[in-house]
mmCIF file of C-alpha atoms in Angstrom:
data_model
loop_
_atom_site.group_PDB
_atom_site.id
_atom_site.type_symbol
_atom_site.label_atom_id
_atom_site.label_comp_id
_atom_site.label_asym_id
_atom_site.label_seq_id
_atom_site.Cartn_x
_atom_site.Cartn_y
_atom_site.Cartn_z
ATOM 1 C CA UNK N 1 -132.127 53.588 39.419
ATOM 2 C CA UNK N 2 -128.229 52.543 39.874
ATOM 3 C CA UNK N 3 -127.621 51.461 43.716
ATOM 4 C CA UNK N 4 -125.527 54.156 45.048
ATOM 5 C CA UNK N 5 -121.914 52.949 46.539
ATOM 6 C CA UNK N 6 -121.580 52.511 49.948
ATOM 7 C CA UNK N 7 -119.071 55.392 50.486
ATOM 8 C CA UNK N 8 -121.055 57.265 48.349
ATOM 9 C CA UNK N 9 -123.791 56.869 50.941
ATOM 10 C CA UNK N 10 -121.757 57.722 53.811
ATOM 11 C CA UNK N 11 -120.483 61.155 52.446
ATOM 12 C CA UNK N 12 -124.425 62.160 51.514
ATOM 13 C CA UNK N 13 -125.013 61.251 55.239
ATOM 14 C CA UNK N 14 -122.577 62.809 56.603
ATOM 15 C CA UNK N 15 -122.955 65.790 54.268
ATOM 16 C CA UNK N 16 -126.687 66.042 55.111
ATOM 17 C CA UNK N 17 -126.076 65.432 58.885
ATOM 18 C CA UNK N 18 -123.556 69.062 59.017
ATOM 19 C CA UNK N 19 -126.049 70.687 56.951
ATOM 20 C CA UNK N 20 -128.494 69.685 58.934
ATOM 21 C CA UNK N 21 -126.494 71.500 61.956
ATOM 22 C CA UNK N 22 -125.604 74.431 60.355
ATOM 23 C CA UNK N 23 -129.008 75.358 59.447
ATOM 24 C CA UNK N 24 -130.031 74.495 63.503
ATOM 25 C CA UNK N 25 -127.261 76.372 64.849
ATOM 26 C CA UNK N 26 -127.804 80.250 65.202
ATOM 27 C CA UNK N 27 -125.167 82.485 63.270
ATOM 28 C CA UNK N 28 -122.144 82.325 66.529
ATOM 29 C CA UNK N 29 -121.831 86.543 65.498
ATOM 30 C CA UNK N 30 -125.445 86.915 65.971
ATOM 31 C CA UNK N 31 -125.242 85.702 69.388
ATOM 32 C CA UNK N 32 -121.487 86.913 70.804
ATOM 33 C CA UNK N 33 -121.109 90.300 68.949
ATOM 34 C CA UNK N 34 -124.268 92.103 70.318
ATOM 35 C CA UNK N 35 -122.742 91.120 74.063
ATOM 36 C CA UNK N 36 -119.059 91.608 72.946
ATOM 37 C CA UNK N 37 -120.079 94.872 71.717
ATOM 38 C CA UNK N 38 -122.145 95.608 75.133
ATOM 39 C CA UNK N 39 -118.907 94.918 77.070
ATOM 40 C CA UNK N 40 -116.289 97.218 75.116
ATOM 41 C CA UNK N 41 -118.864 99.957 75.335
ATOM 42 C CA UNK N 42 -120.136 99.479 78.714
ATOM 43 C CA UNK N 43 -116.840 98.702 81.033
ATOM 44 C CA UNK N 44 -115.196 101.094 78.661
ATOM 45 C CA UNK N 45 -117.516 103.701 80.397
ATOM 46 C CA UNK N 46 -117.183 102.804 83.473
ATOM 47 C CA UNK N 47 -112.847 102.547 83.342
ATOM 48 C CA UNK N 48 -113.428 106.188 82.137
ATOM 49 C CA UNK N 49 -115.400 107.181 84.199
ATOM 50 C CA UNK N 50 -113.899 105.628 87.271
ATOM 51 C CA UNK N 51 -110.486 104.829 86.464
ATOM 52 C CA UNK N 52 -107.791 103.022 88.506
ATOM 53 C CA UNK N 53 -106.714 105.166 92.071
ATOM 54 C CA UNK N 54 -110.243 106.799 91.861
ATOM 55 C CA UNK N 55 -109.366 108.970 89.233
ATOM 56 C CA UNK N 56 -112.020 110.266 86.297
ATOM 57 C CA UNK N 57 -110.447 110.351 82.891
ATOM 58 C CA UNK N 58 -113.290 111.728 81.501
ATOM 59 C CA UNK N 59 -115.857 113.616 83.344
ATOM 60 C CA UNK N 60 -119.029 111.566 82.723
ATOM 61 C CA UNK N 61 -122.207 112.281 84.721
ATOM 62 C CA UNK N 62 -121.896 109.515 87.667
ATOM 63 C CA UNK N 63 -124.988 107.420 85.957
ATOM 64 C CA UNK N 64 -123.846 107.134 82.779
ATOM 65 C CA UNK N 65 -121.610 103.922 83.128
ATOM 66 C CA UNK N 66 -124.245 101.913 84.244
ATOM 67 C CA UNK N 67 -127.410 102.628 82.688
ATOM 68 C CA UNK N 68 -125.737 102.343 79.338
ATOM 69 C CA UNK N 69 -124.411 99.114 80.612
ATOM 70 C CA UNK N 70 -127.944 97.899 81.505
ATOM 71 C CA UNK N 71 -129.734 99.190 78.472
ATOM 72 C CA UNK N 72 -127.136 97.512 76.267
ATOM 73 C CA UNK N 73 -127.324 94.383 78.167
ATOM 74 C CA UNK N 74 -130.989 94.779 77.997
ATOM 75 C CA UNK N 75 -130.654 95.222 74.266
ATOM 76 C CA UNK N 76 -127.922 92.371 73.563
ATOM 77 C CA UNK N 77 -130.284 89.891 75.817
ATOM 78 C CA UNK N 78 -133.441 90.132 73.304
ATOM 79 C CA UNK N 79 -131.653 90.311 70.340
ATOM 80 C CA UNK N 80 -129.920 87.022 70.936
ATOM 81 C CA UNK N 81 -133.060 86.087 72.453
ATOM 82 C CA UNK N 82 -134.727 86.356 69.400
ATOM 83 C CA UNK N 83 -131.991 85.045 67.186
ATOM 84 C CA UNK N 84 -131.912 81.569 69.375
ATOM 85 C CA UNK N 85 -135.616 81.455 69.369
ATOM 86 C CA UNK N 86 -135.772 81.597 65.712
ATOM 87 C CA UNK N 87 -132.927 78.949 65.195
ATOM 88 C CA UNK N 88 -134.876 76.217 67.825
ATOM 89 C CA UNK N 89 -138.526 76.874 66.108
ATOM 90 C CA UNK N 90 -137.887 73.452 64.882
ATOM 91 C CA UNK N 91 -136.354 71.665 67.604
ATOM 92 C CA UNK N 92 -138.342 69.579 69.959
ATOM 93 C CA UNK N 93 -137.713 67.245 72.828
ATOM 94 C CA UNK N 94 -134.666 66.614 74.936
ATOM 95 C CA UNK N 95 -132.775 69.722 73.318
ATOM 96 C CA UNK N 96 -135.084 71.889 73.215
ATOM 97 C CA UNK N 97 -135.826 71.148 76.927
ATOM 98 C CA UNK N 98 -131.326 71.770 77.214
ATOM 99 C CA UNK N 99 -132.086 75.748 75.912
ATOM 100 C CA UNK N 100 -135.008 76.359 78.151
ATOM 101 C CA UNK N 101 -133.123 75.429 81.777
ATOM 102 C CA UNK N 102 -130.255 76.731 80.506
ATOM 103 C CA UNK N 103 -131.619 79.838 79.992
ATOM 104 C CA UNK N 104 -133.528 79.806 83.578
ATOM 105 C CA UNK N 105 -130.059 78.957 85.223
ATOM 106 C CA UNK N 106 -128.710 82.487 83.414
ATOM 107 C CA UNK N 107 -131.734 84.738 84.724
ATOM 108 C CA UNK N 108 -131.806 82.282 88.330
ATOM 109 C CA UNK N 109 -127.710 83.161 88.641
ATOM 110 C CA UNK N 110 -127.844 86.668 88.097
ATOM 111 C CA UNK N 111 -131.385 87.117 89.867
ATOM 112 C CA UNK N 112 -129.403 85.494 93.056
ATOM 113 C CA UNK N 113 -126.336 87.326 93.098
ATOM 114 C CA UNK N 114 -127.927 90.658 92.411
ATOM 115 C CA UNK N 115 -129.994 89.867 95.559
ATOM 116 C CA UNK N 116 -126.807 88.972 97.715
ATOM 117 C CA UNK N 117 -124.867 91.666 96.399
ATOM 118 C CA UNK N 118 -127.337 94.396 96.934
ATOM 119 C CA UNK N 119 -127.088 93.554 100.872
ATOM 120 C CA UNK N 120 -123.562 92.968 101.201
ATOM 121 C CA UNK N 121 -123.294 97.020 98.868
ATOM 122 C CA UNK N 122 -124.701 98.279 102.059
ATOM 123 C CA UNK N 123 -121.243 97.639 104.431
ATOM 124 C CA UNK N 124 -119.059 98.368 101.674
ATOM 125 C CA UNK N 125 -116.741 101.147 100.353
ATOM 126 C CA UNK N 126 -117.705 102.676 96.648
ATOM 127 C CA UNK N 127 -114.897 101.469 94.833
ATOM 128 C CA UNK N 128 -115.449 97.785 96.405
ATOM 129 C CA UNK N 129 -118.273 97.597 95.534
ATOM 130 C CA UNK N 130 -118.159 98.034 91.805
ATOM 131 C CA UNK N 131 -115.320 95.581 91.880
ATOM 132 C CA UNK N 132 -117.644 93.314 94.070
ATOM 133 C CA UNK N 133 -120.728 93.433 91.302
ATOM 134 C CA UNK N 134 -118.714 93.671 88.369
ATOM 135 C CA UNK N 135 -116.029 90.662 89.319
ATOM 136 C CA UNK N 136 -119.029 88.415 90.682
ATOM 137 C CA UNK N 137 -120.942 89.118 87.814
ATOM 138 C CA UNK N 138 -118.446 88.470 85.054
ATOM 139 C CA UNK N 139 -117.389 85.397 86.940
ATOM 140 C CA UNK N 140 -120.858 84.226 86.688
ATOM 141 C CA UNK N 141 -120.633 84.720 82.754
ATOM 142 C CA UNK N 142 -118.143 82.286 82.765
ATOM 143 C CA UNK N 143 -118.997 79.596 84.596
ATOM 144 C CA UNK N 144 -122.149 79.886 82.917
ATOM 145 C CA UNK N 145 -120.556 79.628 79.230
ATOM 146 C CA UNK N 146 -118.552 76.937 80.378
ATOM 147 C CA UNK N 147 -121.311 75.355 81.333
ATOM 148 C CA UNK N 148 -123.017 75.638 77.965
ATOM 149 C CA UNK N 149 -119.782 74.172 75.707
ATOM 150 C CA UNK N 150 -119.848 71.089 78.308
ATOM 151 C CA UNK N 151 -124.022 70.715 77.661
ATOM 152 C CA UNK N 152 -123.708 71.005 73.785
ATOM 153 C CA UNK N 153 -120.068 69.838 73.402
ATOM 154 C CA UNK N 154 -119.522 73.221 72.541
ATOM 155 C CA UNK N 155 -115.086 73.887 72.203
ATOM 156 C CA UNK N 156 -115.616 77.793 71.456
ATOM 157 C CA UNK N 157 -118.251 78.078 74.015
ATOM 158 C CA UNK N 158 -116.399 76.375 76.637
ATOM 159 C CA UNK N 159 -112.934 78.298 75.648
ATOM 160 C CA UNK N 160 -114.756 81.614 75.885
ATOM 161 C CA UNK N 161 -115.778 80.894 79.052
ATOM 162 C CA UNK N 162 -112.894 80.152 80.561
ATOM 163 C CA UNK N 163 -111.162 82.862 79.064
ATOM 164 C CA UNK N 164 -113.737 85.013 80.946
ATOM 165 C CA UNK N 165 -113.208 83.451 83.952
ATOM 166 C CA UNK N 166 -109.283 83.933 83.887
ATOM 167 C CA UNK N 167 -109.336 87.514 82.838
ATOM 168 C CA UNK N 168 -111.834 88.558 85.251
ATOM 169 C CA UNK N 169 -109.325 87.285 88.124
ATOM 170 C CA UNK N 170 -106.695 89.106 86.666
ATOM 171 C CA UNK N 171 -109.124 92.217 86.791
ATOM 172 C CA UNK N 172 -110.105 91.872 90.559
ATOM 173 C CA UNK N 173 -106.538 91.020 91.286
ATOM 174 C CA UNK N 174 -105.909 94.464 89.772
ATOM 175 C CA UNK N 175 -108.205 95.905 91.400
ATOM 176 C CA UNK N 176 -111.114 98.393 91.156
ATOM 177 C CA UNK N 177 -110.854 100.598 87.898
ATOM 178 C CA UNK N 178 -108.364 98.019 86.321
ATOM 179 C CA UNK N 179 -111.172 95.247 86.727
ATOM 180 C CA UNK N 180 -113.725 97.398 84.454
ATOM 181 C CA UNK N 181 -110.592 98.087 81.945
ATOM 182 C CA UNK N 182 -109.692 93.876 81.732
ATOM 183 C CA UNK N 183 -113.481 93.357 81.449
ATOM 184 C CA UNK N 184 -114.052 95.518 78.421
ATOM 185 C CA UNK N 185 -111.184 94.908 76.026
ATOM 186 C CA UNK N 186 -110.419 91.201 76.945
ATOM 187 C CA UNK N 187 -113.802 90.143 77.752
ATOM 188 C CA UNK N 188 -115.409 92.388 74.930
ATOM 189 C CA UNK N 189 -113.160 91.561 72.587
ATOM 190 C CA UNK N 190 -112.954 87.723 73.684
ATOM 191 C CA UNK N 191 -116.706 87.416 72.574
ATOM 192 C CA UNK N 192 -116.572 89.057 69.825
ATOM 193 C CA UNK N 193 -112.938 86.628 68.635
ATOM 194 C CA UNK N 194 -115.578 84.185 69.580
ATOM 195 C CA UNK N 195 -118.044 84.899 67.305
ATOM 196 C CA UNK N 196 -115.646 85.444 64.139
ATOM 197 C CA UNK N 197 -114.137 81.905 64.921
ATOM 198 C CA UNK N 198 -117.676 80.310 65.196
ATOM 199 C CA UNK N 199 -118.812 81.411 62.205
ATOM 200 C CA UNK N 200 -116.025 80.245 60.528
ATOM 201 C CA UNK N 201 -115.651 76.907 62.338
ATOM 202 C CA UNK N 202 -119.745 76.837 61.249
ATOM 203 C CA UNK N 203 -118.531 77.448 57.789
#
């Protein structure tokens, strides 16, 4: 058999080594659509159903908002659940080991904040206290994401979160209603602008 140049060698490497990566690496729509989607739909409620000023632009039964919120978060969290599980079947060691914490710190983050928030609820006005859960909450998101592009060298992870993070202050800034408004079509949409530009940077 002929030797194979060195360049050659390099390029099948190299070649081998994205391939490698892109069959590792879960689709980027797979796992930002399903939440992108779950934001658009589920602030989207809730700024219609309790709009900027107080007002209702569209009469909505008062629980709507946030039990489809929570049952499409619910949704969007095994689904992507699944979808990562699937794509780390074959990964072992220190990286696997990266996935598993960093999925603890998501459900340790939100587990602790619900907590705090649920007792400081109790001393505050309605329309605070959406801001208050929905603001602290999206603010976790992302940190959290910008955690996860610094872990895996991640650039559209990273961006995304701190996108997140500076939309959400403009939402509290603008204050209850607005918040839910900023959350849905610039967060929503932000993950799912992530996904389409993952999947092609994958590509």
């Amino acid at each position: 058999m002929a030797s194979m140049d060195p360049t050659e060698a390099l390029d099948l490497i190299r070649q081998e080594r994205a391939n490698t990566g892109r069959a590792l690496t879960p689709d980027p729509r797979l796992m930002y659509w399903p939440w992108g989607l779950t934001w658009l739909i589920g602030f989207g409620l809730s700024f219609l159903r309790y709009g900027p000023d107080g007002r209702t632009l569209v009469a909505l039964p008062e629980w709507v908002p946030l039990f489809a919120l929570t049952a499409l978060m619910i949704a969007a969290g095994l689904f992507t659940g699944l979808v990562g599980a699937r794509s780390s079947r074959s990964v072992s060691g220190p990286t696997s080991r990266q996935g598993i914490w960093y999925g603890i710190a998501w459900s340790a983050g939100f587990t602790g904040l619900a907590v705090v928030f649920g007792r400081i609820s109790e001393v505050l006005p309605e329309h605070l206290m959406g801001l208050l859960w929905g603001g602290g909450m999206v603010a976790l998101v992302g940190a959290l994401y910008m955690a996860g592009g610094a872990i895996w060298n991640e650039r559209t992870m990273f961006t995304l979160g701190a996108w997140i993070s500076a939309v959400n202050v403009v939402g509290v800034l603008l204050g209850p209603g607005w918040h839910a408004l900023v959350a849905s079509l610039a967060g929503g949409g932000g993950m799912l602008a992530a996904g389409l530009i993952g999947w092609m940077r994958l590509r």
